[in-house]
Coordinates of C-alpha atoms and ligand atoms in Angstrom, one line a residue:
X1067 CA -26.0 5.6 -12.3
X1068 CA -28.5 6.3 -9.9
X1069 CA -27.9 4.6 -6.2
X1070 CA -30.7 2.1 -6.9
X1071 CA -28.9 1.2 -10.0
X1072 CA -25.7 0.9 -8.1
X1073 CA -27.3 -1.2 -5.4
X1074 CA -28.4 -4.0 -8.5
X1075 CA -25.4 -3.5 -10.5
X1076 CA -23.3 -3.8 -7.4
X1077 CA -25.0 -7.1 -6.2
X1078 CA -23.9 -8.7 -9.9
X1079 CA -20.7 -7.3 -9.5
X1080 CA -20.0 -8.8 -6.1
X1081 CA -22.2 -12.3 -7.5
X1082 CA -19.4 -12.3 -10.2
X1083 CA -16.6 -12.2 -7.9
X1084 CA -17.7 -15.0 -5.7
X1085 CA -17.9 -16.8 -8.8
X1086 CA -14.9 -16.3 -10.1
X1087 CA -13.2 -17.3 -6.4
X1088 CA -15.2 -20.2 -7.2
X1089 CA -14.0 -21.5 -10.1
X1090 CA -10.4 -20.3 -9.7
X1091 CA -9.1 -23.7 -9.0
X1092 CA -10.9 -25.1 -12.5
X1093 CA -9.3 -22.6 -14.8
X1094 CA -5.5 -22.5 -16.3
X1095 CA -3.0 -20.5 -14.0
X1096 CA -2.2 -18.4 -17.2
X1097 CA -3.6 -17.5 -20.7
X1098 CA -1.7 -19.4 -23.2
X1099 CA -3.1 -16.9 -26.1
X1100 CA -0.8 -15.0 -27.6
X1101 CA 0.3 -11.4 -27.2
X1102 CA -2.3 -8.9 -28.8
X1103 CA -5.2 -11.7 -28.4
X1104 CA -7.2 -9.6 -25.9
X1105 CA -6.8 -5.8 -27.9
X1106 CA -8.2 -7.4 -30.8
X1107 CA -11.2 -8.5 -29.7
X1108 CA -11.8 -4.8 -28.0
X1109 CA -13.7 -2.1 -29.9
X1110 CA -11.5 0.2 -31.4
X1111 CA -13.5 2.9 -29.8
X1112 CA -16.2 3.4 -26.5
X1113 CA -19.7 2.9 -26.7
X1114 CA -21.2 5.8 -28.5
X1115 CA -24.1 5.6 -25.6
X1116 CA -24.2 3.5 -22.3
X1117 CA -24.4 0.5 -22.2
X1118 CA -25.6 -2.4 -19.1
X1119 CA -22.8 -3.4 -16.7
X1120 CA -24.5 -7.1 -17.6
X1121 CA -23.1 -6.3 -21.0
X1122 CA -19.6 -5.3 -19.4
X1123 CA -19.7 -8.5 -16.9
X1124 CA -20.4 -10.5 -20.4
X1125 CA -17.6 -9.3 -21.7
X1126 CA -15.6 -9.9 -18.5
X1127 CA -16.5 -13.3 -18.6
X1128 CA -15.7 -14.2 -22.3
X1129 CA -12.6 -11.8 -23.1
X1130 CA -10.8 -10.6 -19.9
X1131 CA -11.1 -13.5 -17.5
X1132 CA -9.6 -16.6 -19.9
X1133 CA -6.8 -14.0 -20.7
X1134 CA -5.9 -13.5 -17.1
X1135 CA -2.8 -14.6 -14.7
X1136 CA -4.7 -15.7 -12.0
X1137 CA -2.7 -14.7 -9.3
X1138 CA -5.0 -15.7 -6.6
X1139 CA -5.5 -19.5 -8.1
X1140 CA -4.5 -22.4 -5.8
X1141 CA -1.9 -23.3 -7.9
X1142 CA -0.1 -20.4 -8.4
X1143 CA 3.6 -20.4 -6.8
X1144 CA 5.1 -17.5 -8.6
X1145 CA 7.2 -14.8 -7.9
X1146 CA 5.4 -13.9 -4.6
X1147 CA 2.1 -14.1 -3.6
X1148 CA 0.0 -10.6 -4.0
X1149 CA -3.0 -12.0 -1.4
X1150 CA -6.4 -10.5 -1.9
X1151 CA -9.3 -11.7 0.4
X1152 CA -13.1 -10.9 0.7
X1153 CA -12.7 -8.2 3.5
X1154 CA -10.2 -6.7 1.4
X1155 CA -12.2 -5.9 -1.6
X1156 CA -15.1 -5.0 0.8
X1157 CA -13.0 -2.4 2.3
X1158 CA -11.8 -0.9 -1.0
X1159 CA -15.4 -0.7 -2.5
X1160 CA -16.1 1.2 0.7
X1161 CA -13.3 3.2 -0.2
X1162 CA -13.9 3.3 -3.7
X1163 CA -17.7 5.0 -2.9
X1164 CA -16.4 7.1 -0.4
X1165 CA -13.8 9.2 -3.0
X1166 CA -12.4 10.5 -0.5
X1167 CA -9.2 12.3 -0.5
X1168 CA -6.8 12.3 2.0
X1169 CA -3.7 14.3 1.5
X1170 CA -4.6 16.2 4.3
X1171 CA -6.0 15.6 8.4
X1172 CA -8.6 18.1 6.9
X1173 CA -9.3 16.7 3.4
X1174 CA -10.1 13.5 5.6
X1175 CA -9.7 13.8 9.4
X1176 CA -10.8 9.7 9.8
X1177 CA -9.0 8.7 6.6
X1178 CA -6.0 10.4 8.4
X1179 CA -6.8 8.4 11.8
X1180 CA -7.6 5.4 10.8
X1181 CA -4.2 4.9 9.2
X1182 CA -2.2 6.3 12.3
X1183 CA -3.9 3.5 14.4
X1184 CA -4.1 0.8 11.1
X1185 CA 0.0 1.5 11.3
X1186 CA 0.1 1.3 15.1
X1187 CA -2.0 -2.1 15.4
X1188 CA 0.3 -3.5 12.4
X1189 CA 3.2 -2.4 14.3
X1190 CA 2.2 -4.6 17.6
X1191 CA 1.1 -7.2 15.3
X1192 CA 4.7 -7.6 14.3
X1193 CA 6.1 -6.5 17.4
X1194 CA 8.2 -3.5 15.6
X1195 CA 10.3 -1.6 17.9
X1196 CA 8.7 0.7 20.2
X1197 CA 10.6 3.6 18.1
X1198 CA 7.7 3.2 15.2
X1199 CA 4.9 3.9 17.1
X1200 CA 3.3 7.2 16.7
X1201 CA 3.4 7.6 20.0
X1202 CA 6.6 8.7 20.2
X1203 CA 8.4 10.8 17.8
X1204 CA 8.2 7.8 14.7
X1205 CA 4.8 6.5 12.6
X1206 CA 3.5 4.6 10.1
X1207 CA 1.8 5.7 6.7
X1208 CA 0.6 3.4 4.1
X1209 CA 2.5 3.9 0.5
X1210 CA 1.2 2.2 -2.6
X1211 CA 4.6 0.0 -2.9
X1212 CA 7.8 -1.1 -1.2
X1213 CA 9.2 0.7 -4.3
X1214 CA 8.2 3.5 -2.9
X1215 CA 8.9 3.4 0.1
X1216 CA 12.4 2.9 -0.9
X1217 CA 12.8 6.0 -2.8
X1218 CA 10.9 8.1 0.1
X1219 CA 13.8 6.6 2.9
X1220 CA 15.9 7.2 0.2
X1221 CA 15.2 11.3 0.1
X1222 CA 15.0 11.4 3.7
X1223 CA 18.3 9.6 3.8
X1224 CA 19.9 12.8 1.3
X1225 CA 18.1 15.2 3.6
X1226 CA 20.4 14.0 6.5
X1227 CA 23.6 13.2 5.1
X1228 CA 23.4 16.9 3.2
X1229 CA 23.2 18.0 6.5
X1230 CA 19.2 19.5 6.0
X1231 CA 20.1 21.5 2.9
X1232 CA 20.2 18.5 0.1
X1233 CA 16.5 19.7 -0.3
X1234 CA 18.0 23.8 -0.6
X1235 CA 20.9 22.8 -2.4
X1236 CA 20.2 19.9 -4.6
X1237 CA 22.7 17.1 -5.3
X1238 CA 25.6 19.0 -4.8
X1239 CA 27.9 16.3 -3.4
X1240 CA 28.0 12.8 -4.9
X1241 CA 26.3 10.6 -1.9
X1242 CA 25.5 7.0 -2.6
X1243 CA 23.3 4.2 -1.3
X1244 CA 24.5 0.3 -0.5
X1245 CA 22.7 -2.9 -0.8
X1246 CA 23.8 -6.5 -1.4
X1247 CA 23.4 -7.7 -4.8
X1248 CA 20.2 -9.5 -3.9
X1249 CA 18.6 -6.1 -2.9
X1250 CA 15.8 -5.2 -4.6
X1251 CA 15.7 -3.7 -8.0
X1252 CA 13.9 -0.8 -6.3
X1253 CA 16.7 0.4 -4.9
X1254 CA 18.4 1.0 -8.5
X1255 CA 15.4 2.9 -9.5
X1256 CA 15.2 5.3 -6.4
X1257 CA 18.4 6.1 -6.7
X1258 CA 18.1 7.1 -10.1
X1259 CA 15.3 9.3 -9.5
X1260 CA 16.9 10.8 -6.3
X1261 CA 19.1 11.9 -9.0
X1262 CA 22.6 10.1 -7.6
X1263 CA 23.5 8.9 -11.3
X1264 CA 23.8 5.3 -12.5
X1265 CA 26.3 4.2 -9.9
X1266 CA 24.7 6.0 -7.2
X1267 CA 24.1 2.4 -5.5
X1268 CA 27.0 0.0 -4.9
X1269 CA 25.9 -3.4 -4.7
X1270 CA 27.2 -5.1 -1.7
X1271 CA 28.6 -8.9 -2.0
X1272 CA 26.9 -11.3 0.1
X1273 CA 27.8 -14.8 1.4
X1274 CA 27.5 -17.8 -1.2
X1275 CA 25.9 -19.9 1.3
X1276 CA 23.1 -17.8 2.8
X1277 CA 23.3 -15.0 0.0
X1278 CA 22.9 -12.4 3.1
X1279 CA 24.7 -9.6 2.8
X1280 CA 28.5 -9.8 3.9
X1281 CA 28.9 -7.3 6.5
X1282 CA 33.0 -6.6 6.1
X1283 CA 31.9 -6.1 2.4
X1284 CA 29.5 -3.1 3.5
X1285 CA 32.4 -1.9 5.8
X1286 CA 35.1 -2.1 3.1
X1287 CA 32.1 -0.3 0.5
X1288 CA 31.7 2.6 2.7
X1289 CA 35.2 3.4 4.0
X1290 CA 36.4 3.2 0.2
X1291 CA 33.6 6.1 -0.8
X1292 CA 34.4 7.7 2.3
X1293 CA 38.2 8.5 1.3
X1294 CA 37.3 9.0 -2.5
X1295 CA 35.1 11.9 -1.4
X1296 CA 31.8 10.1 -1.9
X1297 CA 28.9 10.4 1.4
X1298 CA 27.3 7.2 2.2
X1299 CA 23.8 8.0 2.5
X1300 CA 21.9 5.0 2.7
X1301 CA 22.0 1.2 3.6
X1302 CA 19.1 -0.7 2.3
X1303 CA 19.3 -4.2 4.5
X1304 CA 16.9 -7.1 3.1
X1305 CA 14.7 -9.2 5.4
X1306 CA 13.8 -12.1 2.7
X1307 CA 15.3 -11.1 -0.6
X1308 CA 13.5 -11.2 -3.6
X1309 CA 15.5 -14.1 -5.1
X1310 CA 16.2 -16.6 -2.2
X1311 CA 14.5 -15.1 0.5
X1312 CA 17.8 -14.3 2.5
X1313 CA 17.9 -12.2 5.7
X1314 CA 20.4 -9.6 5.5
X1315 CA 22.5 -9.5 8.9
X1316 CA 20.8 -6.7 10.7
X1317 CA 22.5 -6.4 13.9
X1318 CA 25.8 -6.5 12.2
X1319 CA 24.6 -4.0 9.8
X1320 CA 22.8 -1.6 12.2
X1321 CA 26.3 -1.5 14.1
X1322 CA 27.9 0.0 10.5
X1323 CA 25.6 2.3 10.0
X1324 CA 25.5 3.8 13.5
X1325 CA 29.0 3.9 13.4
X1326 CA 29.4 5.9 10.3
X1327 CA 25.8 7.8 10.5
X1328 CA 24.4 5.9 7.2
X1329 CA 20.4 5.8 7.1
X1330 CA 19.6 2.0 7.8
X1331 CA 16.2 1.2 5.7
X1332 CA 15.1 -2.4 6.0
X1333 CA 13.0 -4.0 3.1
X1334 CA 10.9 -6.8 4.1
X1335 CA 8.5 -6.2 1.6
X1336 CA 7.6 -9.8 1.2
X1337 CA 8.8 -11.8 4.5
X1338 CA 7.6 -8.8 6.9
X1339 CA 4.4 -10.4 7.1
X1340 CA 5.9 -13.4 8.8
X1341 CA 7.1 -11.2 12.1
X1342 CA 2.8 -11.7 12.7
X1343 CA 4.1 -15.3 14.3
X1344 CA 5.9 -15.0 17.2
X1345 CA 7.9 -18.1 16.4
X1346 CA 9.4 -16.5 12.9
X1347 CA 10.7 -12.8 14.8
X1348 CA 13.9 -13.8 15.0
X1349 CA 14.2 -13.1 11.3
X1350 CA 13.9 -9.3 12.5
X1351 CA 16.7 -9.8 14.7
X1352 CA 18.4 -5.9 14.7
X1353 CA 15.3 -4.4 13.7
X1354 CA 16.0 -1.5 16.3
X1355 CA 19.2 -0.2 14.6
X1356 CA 17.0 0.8 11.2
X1357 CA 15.5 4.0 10.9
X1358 CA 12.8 2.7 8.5
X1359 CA 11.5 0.0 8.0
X1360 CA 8.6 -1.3 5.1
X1361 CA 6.4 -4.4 4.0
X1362 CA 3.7 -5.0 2.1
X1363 CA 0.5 -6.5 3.5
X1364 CA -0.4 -6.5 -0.5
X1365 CA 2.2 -9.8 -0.5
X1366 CA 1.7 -12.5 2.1
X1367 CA -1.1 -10.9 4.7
X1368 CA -4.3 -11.1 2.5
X1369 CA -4.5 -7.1 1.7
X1370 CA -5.2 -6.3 -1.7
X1371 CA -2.4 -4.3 -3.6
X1372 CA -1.6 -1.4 -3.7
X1373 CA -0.9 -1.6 0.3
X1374 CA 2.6 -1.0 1.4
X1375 CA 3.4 -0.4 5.4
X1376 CA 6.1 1.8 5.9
X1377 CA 7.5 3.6 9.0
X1378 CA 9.9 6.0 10.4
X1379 CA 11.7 6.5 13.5
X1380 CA 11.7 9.9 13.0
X1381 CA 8.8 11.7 11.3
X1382 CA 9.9 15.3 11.6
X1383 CA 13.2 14.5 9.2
X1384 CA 10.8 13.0 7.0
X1385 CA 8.5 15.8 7.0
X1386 CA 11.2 18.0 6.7
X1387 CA 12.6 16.4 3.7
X1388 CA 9.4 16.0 2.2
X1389 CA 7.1 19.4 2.8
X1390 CA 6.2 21.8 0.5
X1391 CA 2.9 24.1 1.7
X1392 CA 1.1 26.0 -1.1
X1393 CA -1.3 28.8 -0.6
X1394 CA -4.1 26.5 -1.5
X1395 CA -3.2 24.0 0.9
X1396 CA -2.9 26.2 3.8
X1397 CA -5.7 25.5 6.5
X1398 CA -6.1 25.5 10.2
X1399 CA -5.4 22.0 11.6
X1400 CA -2.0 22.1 9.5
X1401 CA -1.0 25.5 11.3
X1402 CA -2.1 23.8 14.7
X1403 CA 0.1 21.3 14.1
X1404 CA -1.9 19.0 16.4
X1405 CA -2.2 16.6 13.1
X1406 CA -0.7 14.7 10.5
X1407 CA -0.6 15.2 7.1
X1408 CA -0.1 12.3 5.0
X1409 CA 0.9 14.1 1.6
X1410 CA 4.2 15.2 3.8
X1411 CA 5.0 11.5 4.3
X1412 CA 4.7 10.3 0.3
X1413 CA 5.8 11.7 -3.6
X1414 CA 2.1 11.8 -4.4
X1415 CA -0.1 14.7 -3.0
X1416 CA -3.2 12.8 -3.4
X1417 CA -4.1 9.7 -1.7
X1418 CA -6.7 6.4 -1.3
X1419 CA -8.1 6.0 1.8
X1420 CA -6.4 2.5 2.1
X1421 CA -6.4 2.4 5.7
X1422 CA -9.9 0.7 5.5
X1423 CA -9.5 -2.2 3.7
X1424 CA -6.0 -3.0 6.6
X1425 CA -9.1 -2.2 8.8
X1426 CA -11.3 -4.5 7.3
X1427 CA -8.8 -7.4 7.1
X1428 CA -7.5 -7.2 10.5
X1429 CA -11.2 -7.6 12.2
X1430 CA -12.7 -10.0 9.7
X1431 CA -9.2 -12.2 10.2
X1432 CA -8.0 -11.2 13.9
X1433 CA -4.7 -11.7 14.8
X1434 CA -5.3 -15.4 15.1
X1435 CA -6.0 -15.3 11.3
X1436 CA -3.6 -13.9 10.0
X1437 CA -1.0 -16.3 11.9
X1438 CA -3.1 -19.1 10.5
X1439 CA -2.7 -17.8 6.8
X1440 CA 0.9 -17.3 7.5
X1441 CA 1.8 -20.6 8.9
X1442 CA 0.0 -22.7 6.7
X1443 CA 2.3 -21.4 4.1
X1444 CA 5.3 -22.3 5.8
X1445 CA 4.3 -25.4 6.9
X1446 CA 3.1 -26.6 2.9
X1447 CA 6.6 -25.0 2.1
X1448 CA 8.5 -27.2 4.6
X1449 CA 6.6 -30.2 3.2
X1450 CA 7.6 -29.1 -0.3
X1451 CA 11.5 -28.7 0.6
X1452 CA 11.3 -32.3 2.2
X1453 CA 10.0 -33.9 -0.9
X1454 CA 12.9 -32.3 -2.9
X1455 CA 15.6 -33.2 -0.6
X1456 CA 14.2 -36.7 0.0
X1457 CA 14.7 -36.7 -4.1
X1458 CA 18.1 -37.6 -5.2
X1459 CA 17.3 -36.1 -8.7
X1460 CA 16.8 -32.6 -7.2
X1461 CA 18.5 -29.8 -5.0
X1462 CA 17.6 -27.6 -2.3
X1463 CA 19.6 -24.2 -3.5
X1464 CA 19.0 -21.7 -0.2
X1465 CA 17.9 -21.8 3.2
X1466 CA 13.7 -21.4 3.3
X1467 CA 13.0 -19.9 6.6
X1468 CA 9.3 -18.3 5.2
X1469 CA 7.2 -19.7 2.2
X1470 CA 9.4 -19.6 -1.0
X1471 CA 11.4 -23.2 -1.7
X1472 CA 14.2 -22.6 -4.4
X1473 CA 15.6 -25.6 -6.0
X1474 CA 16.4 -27.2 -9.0
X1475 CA 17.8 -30.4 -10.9
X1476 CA 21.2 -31.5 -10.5
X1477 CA 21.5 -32.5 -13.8
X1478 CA 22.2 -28.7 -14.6
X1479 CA 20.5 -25.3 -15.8
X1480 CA 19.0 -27.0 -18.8
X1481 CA 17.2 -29.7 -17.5
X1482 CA 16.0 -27.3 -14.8
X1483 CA 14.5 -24.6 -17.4
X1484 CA 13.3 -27.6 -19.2
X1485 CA 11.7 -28.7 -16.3
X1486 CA 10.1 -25.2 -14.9
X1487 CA 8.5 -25.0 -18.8
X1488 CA 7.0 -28.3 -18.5
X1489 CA 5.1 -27.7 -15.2
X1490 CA 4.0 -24.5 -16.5
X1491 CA 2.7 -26.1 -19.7
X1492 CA 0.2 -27.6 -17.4
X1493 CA -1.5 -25.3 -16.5
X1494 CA -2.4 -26.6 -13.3
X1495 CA 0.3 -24.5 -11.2
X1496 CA 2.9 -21.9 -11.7
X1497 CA 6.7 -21.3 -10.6
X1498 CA 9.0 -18.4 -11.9
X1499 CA 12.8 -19.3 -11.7
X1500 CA 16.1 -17.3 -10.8
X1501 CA 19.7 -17.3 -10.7
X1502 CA 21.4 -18.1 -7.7
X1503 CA 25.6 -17.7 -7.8
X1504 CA 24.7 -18.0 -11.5
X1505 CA 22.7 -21.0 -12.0
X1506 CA 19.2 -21.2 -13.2
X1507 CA 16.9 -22.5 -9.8
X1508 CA 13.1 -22.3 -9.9
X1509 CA 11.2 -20.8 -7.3
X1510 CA 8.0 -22.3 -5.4
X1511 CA 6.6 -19.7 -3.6
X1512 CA 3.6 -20.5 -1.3
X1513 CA 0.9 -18.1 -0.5
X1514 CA -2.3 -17.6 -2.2
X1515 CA -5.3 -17.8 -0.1
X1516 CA -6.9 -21.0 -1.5
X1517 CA -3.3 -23.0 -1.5
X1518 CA -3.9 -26.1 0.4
X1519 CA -2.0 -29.2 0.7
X1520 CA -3.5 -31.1 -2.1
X1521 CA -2.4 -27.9 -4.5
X1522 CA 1.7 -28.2 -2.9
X1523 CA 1.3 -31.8 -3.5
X1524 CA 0.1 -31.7 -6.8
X1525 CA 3.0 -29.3 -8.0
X1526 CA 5.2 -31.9 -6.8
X1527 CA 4.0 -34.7 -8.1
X1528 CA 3.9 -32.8 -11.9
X1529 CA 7.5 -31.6 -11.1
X1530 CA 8.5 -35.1 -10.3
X1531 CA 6.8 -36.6 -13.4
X1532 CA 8.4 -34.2 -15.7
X1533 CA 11.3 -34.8 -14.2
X1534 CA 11.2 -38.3 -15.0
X1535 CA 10.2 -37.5 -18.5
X1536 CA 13.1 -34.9 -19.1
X1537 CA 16.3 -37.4 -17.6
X1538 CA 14.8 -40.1 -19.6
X1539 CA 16.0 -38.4 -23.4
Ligands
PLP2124 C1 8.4 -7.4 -4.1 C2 9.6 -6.7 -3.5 C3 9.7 -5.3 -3.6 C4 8.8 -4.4 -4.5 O1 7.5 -4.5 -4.0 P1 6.5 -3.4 -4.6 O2 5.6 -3.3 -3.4 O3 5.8 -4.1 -5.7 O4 7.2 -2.2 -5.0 C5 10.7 -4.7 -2.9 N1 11.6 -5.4 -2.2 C6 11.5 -6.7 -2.1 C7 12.5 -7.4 -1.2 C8 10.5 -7.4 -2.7 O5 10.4 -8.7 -2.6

């Protein structure tokens, strides 16, 4: 493809996106075809010669798109949102033609830049403690998830508590990480791979009410490892869990963790995004005890995935964990050490040059924007919760301080699944459910860029229809 061909191929392309954004709002939030629909009607084999993107953008349009989850439709209220917007994809496709690497400063010295200041802006967007800033001994680097993030705190975290020699040594002593039982399922998964066995975390029990995490629960977890010979390495706190929404204690928790030199990490994967409104910081009360700290502009703050922010008060003990220098890597600006090089800070070696599309996103929206997006979303979800309480038939299950409403029917678990099916069948909106202290509670969570009242409305009215239609047999 020549770049003349690109340039008409690419106008389509883009022409077909538009579209699409278009007639989001039209289509069915999900496929209702079954499983195996879309591999049967694929070729069981590529083209033997090339063929016209118009033939691939045919193809889009009569075999991918109807057998999508249209995550960015107006109606779509499922597990979180995963935002995309128009300066987002404009910044990857720069990326995208730009291939460029940047596991090193010199593989990409502006790749490399434009992240350090992309981390620093997000950082006084949310007004993170000065500690972040990579001004100072901390920084920011973009990962692809909050998973990740996770597990890289989480080998940091083992680097410290083995004193600097887990790296040398391996997992020599049994260490283990805490989280409340509403932490994120992450957390499991880096523990595994950070090799500290299948009870390497100990879920932490939180408090019925707010299901935050109980901090004489955490106290009570670590002293009892402590005297069976186990090192507490790791506390991951929640800001917004990924059930409720709740927001783990921090200042309570920070005060644990100083006291017995635990690695605080706070996850705020989802609900970070809110700290861009002045009026919602106090949910990152405490912030300043955590020695890292991630969330995903990929959720609520109109990034396309795979962007994760993540920082570190201390960059050197992540670099230190994290480092390993091949021949082959070995050039100047590293040995100058005037520079940062972001393969130090990740599992990966190689890496996108995600930093633009942040870039992209933050000047198209301005700070102003982006506090728009995010309170409009709390706003529709305040509306929501005030139709469901005004409702005798239904329940409010949890506090909803961002954009996610959980609630349910009070004639029990059955009706409520019955219920959550029923609006789904639709296809003019979609919720997920979840458990809360064991009872089934669907999940409305707010956040796609096209959502407007009319959209939170409608989702009410069907849930209040079928709810009609479901206590009537
Ligand atoms: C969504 C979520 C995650 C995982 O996010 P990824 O970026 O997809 O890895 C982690 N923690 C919480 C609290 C979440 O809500």
């Amino acid at each position: 493809m020549d770049p003349e061909e690109f340039r008409r191929a690419g106008y389509a392309v883009v022409d077909w996106i538009a579209d699409y954004w278009t007639t989001l709002g039209e289509r069915p939030v999900t496929s209702q075809d079954p499983p195996g629909t879309v591999a049967a009607a694929l070729p069981t084999a590529p083209p033997t010669y090339g063929e016209p993107v118009d033939a691939v953008l045919a193809d889009l349009d009569s075999l991918i798109a109807p057998r999508l989850t249209h995550w960015q439709h107006p109606g779509w209220f499922g597990y979180f949102p995963a935002n995309t917007s128009g300066p987002s994809v404009l910044g990857d496709l720069v990326s995208s033609g730009l291939g460029v690497q940047g596991m090193l400063w010199a593989t990409g010295p502006a790749c490399t830049e434009l992240e350090t200041v992309m981390l620093d802006w997000l950082a006084g967007l949310l007004d993170l403690p000065e500690k972040f800033r990579s001004t100072g001994r901390g920084g920011g680097v973009i990962q692809d998830s909050a998973s990740s993030a996770t597990l890289v705190a989480t080998l940091v975290a083992l680097h410290r508590a083995g004193g600097g020699r887990w790296r040398q040594a391996g997992v020599d002593r049994r260490y283990r990480a805490y989280t409340s039982t509403q932490g994120h399922s992450s957390i499991d998964k880096a523990a595994r791979i950070a090799g500290l066995g299948s009870d390497g975390v100990r879920p932490v029990e939180v408090d019925p009410a707010t299901q935050a995490m109980r901090p004489e629960a955490l106290r009570a977890a670590i002293e009892a490892d402590r005297a069976a010979g186990v090192v507490p390495a790791i506390v991951v706190a929640t800001i917004g869990t990924t059930s409720t929404t709740a927001i783990d204690p921090l200042p309570e928790i920070g005060a644990i963790c100083a006291e017995y030199g635990v690695w605080l990490h706070v996850d705020a994967a989802y609900a970070g995004a809110a700290a861009v409104c002045p009026e919602l910081r106090w949910t990152h009360a405490g912030l300043a005890h955590a020695d890292s700290y991630c969330f995903d502009p990929h959720k609520w703050l109109l990034t396309g995935f795979d962007c994760d922010a993540f920082w570190v008060a201390d960059s050197g003990e992540l670099i230190e964990a994290l480092t390993v220098l091949p021949e082959y890597l070995r050039n100047a600006a590293t040995e100058s050490g005037a520079v940062i090089d972001y393969r130090d800070w990740q599992v990966p070696l190689g890496r996108r040059f995600r930093a633009l599309k942040l870039w992209f996103v933050l000047r198209w929206y301005g700070v102003e924007g982006l506090r728009a997006h995010i309170r409009s979303g709390v706003a529709l979800a305040d509306r929501f919760a005030d139709r469901v309480a005004a409702d005798a038939r239904f329940e409010l299950v949890a506090p909803h301080p961002f954009s996610l409403v959980c609630f349910r029917l009070r004639a029990g678990d059955e009706a409520s699944a019955e219920l959550l099916a029923r609006v789904n069948a639709t296809g003019r909106v979609h919720l997920t459910h979840t458990r809360v202290e064991g009872r089934y509670t669907l999940r409305l969570a707010i956040g796609s860029p096209q959502t407007r009242q009319e959209h939170t409305d409608e989702a009410w009215d069907l849930l209040a229809s079928a709810a009609t239609e479901i206590l009537a047999c």
